[in-house]
Amino acid sequence: MSAEPRINDRIRVPEVRLVGPSGEQVGIVPLAKALELAQEYDLDLVEVAATARPPVCKLMDYGKFKYESAMKAREARKNQAHTVIKEMKLRPKIDPHDYDTKKGHVVRFLKQGDKVKITIMFRGREQSRPELGFRLLQRLAEDVQDLGFIESNPKQDGRNMIMVLGPHKKKTEAMAEARQAQEARKAEAKANPGKSQNAAENEFDEEFTEDSAETSEEASAETPAEAAQAPAEAAQAKAEASAEA
């Protein structure tokens, strides 16, 4: 069934409770009379409460009403605050450059008001040194303490160690700050024709949508240095398993 309300000739009842253009109560009138008044005011007769007895109808500009409703819904979606849990995976012996890169991702997520799940992955003999992962998690928490706090303390989960960081800043606050920055960029775009104003307007939406944000899979992907290190460690682990057998 259509979610659109019935309007004008699509209304099929003998009488309606009519509401005027300014919200005034006209009372119960025959449908023909209500349609006549709609033509007189050059407005639409819109059924706003179909389940009432008799149905409630209002005189309005239905096209304008639909447009304003769509704009309100769009604004409401832009102001919605969805806290997302991002994931970042590290190795206990991570390279300093790779650490800085992944820390940068964590900083960006926290600035956006999102939680971050940090996973330390152990391989081979690393599993006998959980303190390495614990120290790495503590180091990361200290490096981003201005933006986030430890919401879930480090704990061992099989071959992994997990910690969750929560942002100090609420999602709504992060969105408000981003919106202010967007307004500043729009003003700059107007002053500088070389930058598209549309591009400046779209930057806020891109920053706070899941489509443009880095997904957990992308965020947790291994860096080139880690990827190069993995085959050697896998071979070492296989050799150790053979020796134990």
PDB file of C-alpha atoms in Angstrom:
ATOM      1  CA  MET A   1       0.000   0.000   0.000  1.00  0.00           C
ATOM      2  CA  SER A   2       1.136   3.527  -0.741  1.00  0.00           C
ATOM      3  CA  ALA A   3       2.312   5.627   2.190  1.00  0.00           C
ATOM      4  CA  GLU A   4       1.141   8.765   0.409  1.00  0.00           C
ATOM      5  CA  PRO A   5      -2.024  10.336   1.883  1.00  0.00           C
ATOM      6  CA  ARG A   6      -5.106  10.538  -0.288  1.00  0.00           C
ATOM      7  CA  ILE A   7      -5.729  13.957  -1.796  1.00  0.00           C
ATOM      8  CA  ASN A   8      -8.594  15.666  -3.630  1.00  0.00           C
ATOM      9  CA  ASP A   9     -10.621  13.271  -5.815  1.00  0.00           C
ATOM     10  CA  ARG A  10      -8.831  10.219  -4.352  1.00  0.00           C
ATOM     11  CA  ILE A  11     -10.679  10.745  -1.057  1.00  0.00           C
ATOM     12  CA  ARG A  12     -13.722   8.415  -1.064  1.00  0.00           C
ATOM     13  CA  VAL A  13     -15.847   9.228   1.985  1.00  0.00           C
ATOM     14  CA  PRO A  14     -19.200  11.049   2.225  1.00  0.00           C
ATOM     15  CA  GLU A  15     -17.988  13.641   4.741  1.00  0.00           C
ATOM     16  CA  VAL A  16     -14.805  14.820   6.421  1.00  0.00           C
ATOM     17  CA  ARG A  17     -13.700  16.797   9.442  1.00  0.00           C
ATOM     18  CA  LEU A  18     -12.133  19.806   7.751  1.00  0.00           C
ATOM     19  CA  VAL A  19      -9.158  21.832   8.974  1.00  0.00           C
ATOM     20  CA  GLY A  20      -8.546  25.197   7.305  1.00  0.00           C
ATOM     21  CA  PRO A  21      -5.270  26.464   5.766  1.00  0.00           C
ATOM     22  CA  SER A  22      -4.243  28.167   9.012  1.00  0.00           C
ATOM     23  CA  GLY A  23      -5.142  25.200  11.215  1.00  0.00           C
ATOM     24  CA  GLU A  24      -8.592  26.481  12.157  1.00  0.00           C
ATOM     25  CA  GLN A  25     -11.327  23.902  12.724  1.00  0.00           C
ATOM     26  CA  VAL A  26     -14.043  24.195  10.066  1.00  0.00           C
ATOM     27  CA  GLY A  27     -15.985  21.208  11.322  1.00  0.00           C
ATOM     28  CA  ILE A  28     -17.639  18.202   9.667  1.00  0.00           C
ATOM     29  CA  VAL A  29     -18.632  19.018   6.101  1.00  0.00           C
ATOM     30  CA  PRO A  30     -19.656  16.962   3.031  1.00  0.00           C
ATOM     31  CA  LEU A  31     -16.774  15.922   0.813  1.00  0.00           C
ATOM     32  CA  ALA A  32     -18.157  17.937  -2.084  1.00  0.00           C
ATOM     33  CA  LYS A  33     -18.137  21.080   0.069  1.00  0.00           C
ATOM     34  CA  ALA A  34     -14.552  20.431   1.186  1.00  0.00           C
ATOM     35  CA  LEU A  35     -13.415  20.006  -2.433  1.00  0.00           C
ATOM     36  CA  GLU A  36     -15.230  23.204  -3.361  1.00  0.00           C
ATOM     37  CA  LEU A  37     -13.395  25.115  -0.620  1.00  0.00           C
ATOM     38  CA  ALA A  38     -10.088  23.639  -1.793  1.00  0.00           C
ATOM     39  CA  GLN A  39     -10.701  24.974  -5.303  1.00  0.00           C
ATOM     40  CA  GLU A  40     -11.753  28.328  -3.880  1.00  0.00           C
ATOM     41  CA  TYR A  41      -8.498  28.669  -1.919  1.00  0.00           C
ATOM     42  CA  ASP A  42      -6.480  27.136  -4.810  1.00  0.00           C
ATOM     43  CA  LEU A  43      -5.215  24.458  -2.417  1.00  0.00           C
ATOM     44  CA  ASP A  44      -5.346  20.670  -2.088  1.00  0.00           C
ATOM     45  CA  LEU A  45      -7.642  18.691   0.179  1.00  0.00           C
ATOM     46  CA  VAL A  46      -5.302  16.288   1.999  1.00  0.00           C
ATOM     47  CA  GLU A  47      -6.422  13.408   4.229  1.00  0.00           C
ATOM     48  CA  VAL A  48      -4.234  13.699   7.334  1.00  0.00           C
ATOM     49  CA  ALA A  49      -6.010  11.197   9.628  1.00  0.00           C
ATOM     50  CA  ALA A  50      -7.568   8.418   7.584  1.00  0.00           C
ATOM     51  CA  THR A  51      -8.521   6.253  10.573  1.00  0.00           C
ATOM     52  CA  ALA A  52     -10.569   8.946  12.298  1.00  0.00           C
ATOM     53  CA  ARG A  53     -14.355   8.876  12.005  1.00  0.00           C
ATOM     54  CA  PRO A  54     -14.962  10.885   9.931  1.00  0.00           C
ATOM     55  CA  PRO A  55     -11.453  11.212   8.393  1.00  0.00           C
ATOM     56  CA  VAL A  56      -9.655  14.473   9.084  1.00  0.00           C
ATOM     57  CA  CYS A  57      -8.675  16.482   6.014  1.00  0.00           C
ATOM     58  CA  LYS A  58      -6.730  19.715   5.734  1.00  0.00           C
ATOM     59  CA  LEU A  59      -6.532  22.416   3.087  1.00  0.00           C
ATOM     60  CA  MET A  60      -2.892  22.864   2.083  1.00  0.00           C
ATOM     61  CA  ASP A  61      -0.431  23.183  -0.780  1.00  0.00           C
ATOM     62  CA  TYR A  62       0.482  19.511  -0.979  1.00  0.00           C
ATOM     63  CA  GLY A  63       3.513  20.014  -3.233  1.00  0.00           C
ATOM     64  CA  LYS A  64       5.006  22.541  -0.820  1.00  0.00           C
ATOM     65  CA  PHE A  65       4.157  20.262   2.118  1.00  0.00           C
ATOM     66  CA  LYS A  66       6.029  17.319   0.535  1.00  0.00           C
ATOM     67  CA  TYR A  67       9.072  19.482  -0.197  1.00  0.00           C
ATOM     68  CA  GLU A  68       9.252  20.854   3.350  1.00  0.00           C
ATOM     69  CA  SER A  69       8.822  17.360   4.807  1.00  0.00           C
ATOM     70  CA  ALA A  70      11.660  16.034   2.650  1.00  0.00           C
ATOM     71  CA  MET A  71      13.936  18.879   3.730  1.00  0.00           C
ATOM     72  CA  LYS A  72      13.144  18.260   7.418  1.00  0.00           C
ATOM     73  CA  ALA A  73      13.859  14.543   7.029  1.00  0.00           C
ATOM     74  CA  ARG A  74      17.148  15.306   5.304  1.00  0.00           C
ATOM     75  CA  GLU A  75      18.177  17.700   8.074  1.00  0.00           C
ATOM     76  CA  ALA A  76      17.226  15.123  10.704  1.00  0.00           C
ATOM     77  CA  ARG A  77      19.407  12.500   9.007  1.00  0.00           C
ATOM     78  CA  LYS A  78      22.349  14.897   8.921  1.00  0.00           C
ATOM     79  CA  ASN A  79      21.987  15.545  12.657  1.00  0.00           C
ATOM     80  CA  GLN A  80      21.720  11.889  13.611  1.00  0.00           C
ATOM     81  CA  ALA A  81      24.625  10.662  15.712  1.00  0.00           C
ATOM     82  CA  HIS A  82      25.588   7.053  15.038  1.00  0.00           C
ATOM     83  CA  THR A  83      28.510   5.939  17.155  1.00  0.00           C
ATOM     84  CA  VAL A  84      30.485   3.375  15.197  1.00  0.00           C
ATOM     85  CA  ILE A  85      33.030   0.880  16.532  1.00  0.00           C
ATOM     86  CA  LYS A  86      36.062   0.974  14.258  1.00  0.00           C
ATOM     87  CA  GLU A  87      38.708  -1.743  14.378  1.00  0.00           C
ATOM     88  CA  MET A  88      42.469  -1.437  14.170  1.00  0.00           C
ATOM     89  CA  LYS A  89      44.807  -4.440  14.138  1.00  0.00           C
ATOM     90  CA  LEU A  90      48.467  -4.296  15.134  1.00  0.00           C
ATOM     91  CA  ARG A  91      51.337  -6.713  15.627  1.00  0.00           C
ATOM     92  CA  PRO A  92      53.438  -6.828  18.828  1.00  0.00           C
ATOM     93  CA  LYS A  93      56.638  -6.063  16.871  1.00  0.00           C
ATOM     94  CA  ILE A  94      55.108  -3.378  14.669  1.00  0.00           C
ATOM     95  CA  ASP A  95      57.482  -1.060  12.816  1.00  0.00           C
ATOM     96  CA  PRO A  96      57.628   2.509  14.219  1.00  0.00           C
ATOM     97  CA  HIS A  97      56.468   4.007  10.919  1.00  0.00           C
ATOM     98  CA  ASP A  98      53.554   1.565  10.703  1.00  0.00           C
ATOM     99  CA  TYR A  99      52.673   2.351  14.317  1.00  0.00           C
ATOM    100  CA  ASP A 100      52.506   6.069  13.545  1.00  0.00           C
ATOM    101  CA  THR A 101      50.296   5.374  10.526  1.00  0.00           C
ATOM    102  CA  LYS A 102      47.822   3.275  12.481  1.00  0.00           C
ATOM    103  CA  LYS A 103      47.875   5.657  15.410  1.00  0.00           C
ATOM    104  CA  GLY A 104      46.850   8.338  12.929  1.00  0.00           C
ATOM    105  CA  HIS A 105      43.794   6.270  11.988  1.00  0.00           C
ATOM    106  CA  VAL A 106      42.888   5.860  15.668  1.00  0.00           C
ATOM    107  CA  VAL A 107      43.221   9.612  16.199  1.00  0.00           C
ATOM    108  CA  ARG A 108      40.923  10.290  13.237  1.00  0.00           C
ATOM    109  CA  PHE A 109      38.290   7.832  14.479  1.00  0.00           C
ATOM    110  CA  LEU A 110      38.305   9.314  17.988  1.00  0.00           C
ATOM    111  CA  LYS A 111      38.036  12.839  16.602  1.00  0.00           C
ATOM    112  CA  GLN A 112      34.915  11.742  14.738  1.00  0.00           C
ATOM    113  CA  GLY A 113      33.416  10.532  18.020  1.00  0.00           C
ATOM    114  CA  ASP A 114      33.711   6.803  17.218  1.00  0.00           C
ATOM    115  CA  LYS A 115      34.930   4.011  19.460  1.00  0.00           C
ATOM    116  CA  VAL A 116      37.995   2.053  18.390  1.00  0.00           C
ATOM    117  CA  LYS A 117      38.616  -1.640  19.019  1.00  0.00           C
ATOM    118  CA  ILE A 118      42.371  -2.298  19.091  1.00  0.00           C
ATOM    119  CA  THR A 119      43.446  -5.881  18.393  1.00  0.00           C
ATOM    120  CA  ILE A 120      46.993  -7.148  18.917  1.00  0.00           C
ATOM    121  CA  MET A 121      47.596 -10.277  16.818  1.00  0.00           C
ATOM    122  CA  PHE A 122      50.136 -12.816  18.135  1.00  0.00           C
ATOM    123  CA  ARG A 123      51.860 -15.380  15.919  1.00  0.00           C
ATOM    124  CA  GLY A 124      54.190 -18.238  16.716  1.00  0.00           C
ATOM    125  CA  ARG A 125      56.342 -17.652  19.785  1.00  0.00           C
ATOM    126  CA  GLU A 126      54.789 -14.223  20.275  1.00  0.00           C
ATOM    127  CA  GLN A 127      51.931 -15.978  22.062  1.00  0.00           C
ATOM    128  CA  SER A 128      54.274 -16.685  24.979  1.00  0.00           C
ATOM    129  CA  ARG A 129      54.973 -12.934  25.342  1.00  0.00           C
ATOM    130  CA  PRO A 130      51.564 -11.309  26.031  1.00  0.00           C
ATOM    131  CA  GLU A 131      53.314  -8.506  27.902  1.00  0.00           C
ATOM    132  CA  LEU A 132      54.515  -7.164  24.527  1.00  0.00           C
ATOM    133  CA  GLY A 133      50.950  -6.658  23.394  1.00  0.00           C
ATOM    134  CA  PHE A 134      49.909  -5.206  26.728  1.00  0.00           C
ATOM    135  CA  ARG A 135      52.709  -2.630  26.654  1.00  0.00           C
ATOM    136  CA  LEU A 136      51.836  -1.696  23.068  1.00  0.00           C
ATOM    137  CA  LEU A 137      48.189  -1.142  23.984  1.00  0.00           C
ATOM    138  CA  GLN A 138      49.178   0.953  26.996  1.00  0.00           C
ATOM    139  CA  ARG A 139      51.502   3.021  24.806  1.00  0.00           C
ATOM    140  CA  LEU A 140      48.765   3.651  22.263  1.00  0.00           C
ATOM    141  CA  ALA A 141      46.269   4.613  24.980  1.00  0.00           C
ATOM    142  CA  GLU A 142      48.749   7.125  26.403  1.00  0.00           C
ATOM    143  CA  ASP A 143      49.472   8.578  22.957  1.00  0.00           C
ATOM    144  CA  VAL A 144      45.779   9.333  22.323  1.00  0.00           C
ATOM    145  CA  GLN A 145      44.695  10.106  25.894  1.00  0.00           C
ATOM    146  CA  ASP A 146      43.752  13.670  24.905  1.00  0.00           C
ATOM    147  CA  LEU A 147      41.127  12.281  22.510  1.00  0.00           C
ATOM    148  CA  GLY A 148      40.012   9.022  24.107  1.00  0.00           C
ATOM    149  CA  PHE A 149      40.062   6.807  27.159  1.00  0.00           C
ATOM    150  CA  ILE A 150      40.286   3.074  27.833  1.00  0.00           C
ATOM    151  CA  GLU A 151      36.685   1.878  27.848  1.00  0.00           C
ATOM    152  CA  SER A 152      37.581  -1.818  27.982  1.00  0.00           C
ATOM    153  CA  ASN A 153      40.901  -2.865  29.503  1.00  0.00           C
ATOM    154  CA  PRO A 154      43.238  -5.137  27.530  1.00  0.00           C
ATOM    155  CA  LYS A 155      42.241  -8.783  27.705  1.00  0.00           C
ATOM    156  CA  GLN A 156      43.441 -11.961  26.031  1.00  0.00           C
ATOM    157  CA  ASP A 157      41.103 -13.524  23.448  1.00  0.00           C
ATOM    158  CA  GLY A 158      42.725 -16.637  22.012  1.00  0.00           C
ATOM    159  CA  ARG A 159      45.714 -15.530  19.957  1.00  0.00           C
ATOM    160  CA  ASN A 160      44.667 -11.894  20.177  1.00  0.00           C
ATOM    161  CA  MET A 161      44.642  -9.209  22.840  1.00  0.00           C
ATOM    162  CA  ILE A 162      41.822  -6.670  22.655  1.00  0.00           C
ATOM    163  CA  MET A 163      41.266  -3.205  24.068  1.00  0.00           C
ATOM    164  CA  VAL A 164      38.468  -0.706  23.351  1.00  0.00           C
ATOM    165  CA  LEU A 165      39.042   3.043  23.323  1.00  0.00           C
ATOM    166  CA  GLY A 166      36.130   5.441  23.801  1.00  0.00           C
ATOM    167  CA  PRO A 167      36.160   9.077  22.605  1.00  0.00           C
ATOM    168  CA  HIS A 168      36.052  11.966  25.063  1.00  0.00           C
ATOM    169  CA  LYS A 169      34.014  13.893  22.521  1.00  0.00           C
ATOM    170  CA  LYS A 170      30.441  12.859  21.815  1.00  0.00           C
ATOM    171  CA  LYS A 171      29.440  12.149  18.242  1.00  0.00           C
ATOM    172  CA  THR A 172      27.079  15.135  18.214  1.00  0.00           C
ATOM    173  CA  GLU A 173      29.884  17.452  19.353  1.00  0.00           C
ATOM    174  CA  ALA A 174      32.207  16.098  16.671  1.00  0.00           C
ATOM    175  CA  MET A 175      29.526  16.645  14.036  1.00  0.00           C
ATOM    176  CA  ALA A 176      28.904  20.204  15.265  1.00  0.00           C
ATOM    177  CA  GLU A 177      32.595  21.040  15.012  1.00  0.00           C
ATOM    178  CA  ALA A 178      32.784  19.490  11.564  1.00  0.00           C
ATOM    179  CA  ARG A 179      29.773  21.538  10.500  1.00  0.00           C
ATOM    180  CA  GLN A 180      31.488  24.725  11.679  1.00  0.00           C
ATOM    181  CA  ALA A 181      34.558  23.759   9.698  1.00  0.00           C
ATOM    182  CA  GLN A 182      32.321  23.113   6.704  1.00  0.00           C
ATOM    183  CA  GLU A 183      30.856  26.628   6.961  1.00  0.00           C
ATOM    184  CA  ALA A 184      34.384  28.042   7.068  1.00  0.00           C
ATOM    185  CA  ARG A 185      35.321  26.050   3.961  1.00  0.00           C
ATOM    186  CA  LYS A 186      32.201  27.268   2.169  1.00  0.00           C
ATOM    187  CA  ALA A 187      33.139  30.869   2.961  1.00  0.00           C
ATOM    188  CA  GLU A 188      36.654  30.215   1.700  1.00  0.00           C
ATOM    189  CA  ALA A 189      35.283  28.636  -1.473  1.00  0.00           C
ATOM    190  CA  LYS A 190      33.187  31.732  -2.151  1.00  0.00           C
ATOM    191  CA  ALA A 191      36.232  33.926  -1.673  1.00  0.00           C
ATOM    192  CA  ASN A 192      38.355  31.621  -3.795  1.00  0.00           C
ATOM    193  CA  PRO A 193      36.551  30.658  -7.040  1.00  0.00           C
ATOM    194  CA  GLY A 194      39.272  28.116  -7.749  1.00  0.00           C
ATOM    195  CA  LYS A 195      37.674  25.802  -5.183  1.00  0.00           C
ATOM    196  CA  SER A 196      34.214  24.449  -5.932  1.00  0.00           C
ATOM    197  CA  GLN A 197      31.598  25.469  -3.391  1.00  0.00           C
ATOM    198  CA  ASN A 198      29.827  22.153  -3.937  1.00  0.00           C
ATOM    199  CA  ALA A 199      32.994  20.337  -2.993  1.00  0.00           C
ATOM    200  CA  ALA A 200      33.197  22.318   0.229  1.00  0.00           C
ATOM    201  CA  GLU A 201      29.582  21.546   1.027  1.00  0.00           C
ATOM    202  CA  ASN A 202      30.074  17.829   0.435  1.00  0.00           C
ATOM    203  CA  GLU A 203      33.140  17.475   2.649  1.00  0.00           C
ATOM    204  CA  PHE A 204      31.063  17.271   5.839  1.00  0.00           C
ATOM    205  CA  ASP A 205      28.742  14.585   4.466  1.00  0.00           C
ATOM    206  CA  GLU A 206      31.680  12.548   3.178  1.00  0.00           C
ATOM    207  CA  GLU A 207      33.457  12.686   6.525  1.00  0.00           C
ATOM    208  CA  PHE A 208      30.463  11.424   8.492  1.00  0.00           C
ATOM    209  CA  THR A 209      29.076   8.732   6.171  1.00  0.00           C
ATOM    210  CA  GLU A 210      29.947   5.062   6.356  1.00  0.00           C
ATOM    211  CA  ASP A 211      30.462   4.890   2.586  1.00  0.00           C
ATOM    212  CA  SER A 212      33.362   7.333   2.620  1.00  0.00           C
ATOM    213  CA  ALA A 213      34.703   6.389   6.053  1.00  0.00           C
ATOM    214  CA  GLU A 214      37.338   3.666   6.209  1.00  0.00           C
ATOM    215  CA  THR A 215      35.679   0.325   6.908  1.00  0.00           C
ATOM    216  CA  SER A 216      36.864  -2.037   9.623  1.00  0.00           C
ATOM    217  CA  GLU A 217      38.359  -4.341   7.025  1.00  0.00           C
ATOM    218  CA  GLU A 218      40.341  -1.514   5.423  1.00  0.00           C
ATOM    219  CA  ALA A 219      41.346  -0.020   8.749  1.00  0.00           C
ATOM    220  CA  SER A 220      42.594  -3.342  10.048  1.00  0.00           C
ATOM    221  CA  ALA A 221      44.532  -4.258   6.918  1.00  0.00           C
ATOM    222  CA  GLU A 222      48.180  -5.038   7.443  1.00  0.00           C
ATOM    223  CA  THR A 223      50.727  -2.481   6.426  1.00  0.00           C
ATOM    224  CA  PRO A 224      53.321  -3.453   3.765  1.00  0.00           C
ATOM    225  CA  ALA A 225      55.970  -4.062   6.403  1.00  0.00           C
ATOM    226  CA  GLU A 226      53.674  -6.375   8.350  1.00  0.00           C
ATOM    227  CA  ALA A 227      52.620  -8.189   5.200  1.00  0.00           C
ATOM    228  CA  ALA A 228      56.241  -8.799   4.281  1.00  0.00           C
ATOM    229  CA  GLN A 229      56.983 -10.062   7.776  1.00  0.00           C
ATOM    230  CA  ALA A 230      54.026 -12.452   7.877  1.00  0.00           C
ATOM    231  CA  PRO A 231      55.311 -15.241   5.502  1.00  0.00           C
ATOM    232  CA  ALA A 232      58.563 -15.596   7.416  1.00  0.00           C
ATOM    233  CA  GLU A 233      56.758 -15.817  10.725  1.00  0.00           C
ATOM    234  CA  ALA A 234      54.279 -18.307   9.306  1.00  0.00           C
ATOM    235  CA  ALA A 235      57.140 -20.504   8.114  1.00  0.00           C
ATOM    236  CA  GLN A 236      58.777 -20.248  11.534  1.00  0.00           C
ATOM    237  CA  ALA A 237      55.551 -21.226  13.264  1.00  0.00           C
ATOM    238  CA  LYS A 238      55.151 -24.211  10.902  1.00  0.00           C
ATOM    239  CA  ALA A 239      58.703 -25.350  11.628  1.00  0.00           C
ATOM    240  CA  GLU A 240      58.104 -25.071  15.350  1.00  0.00           C
ATOM    241  CA  ALA A 241      54.928 -27.124  15.040  1.00  0.00           C
ATOM    242  CA  SER A 242      56.813 -29.820  13.074  1.00  0.00           C
ATOM    243  CA  ALA A 243      59.568 -29.914  15.655  1.00  0.00           C
ATOM    244  CA  GLU A 244      57.074 -30.320  18.468  1.00  0.00           C
ATOM    245  CA  ALA A 245      55.374 -33.159  16.564  1.00  0.00           C
TER     246      ALA A 245
END
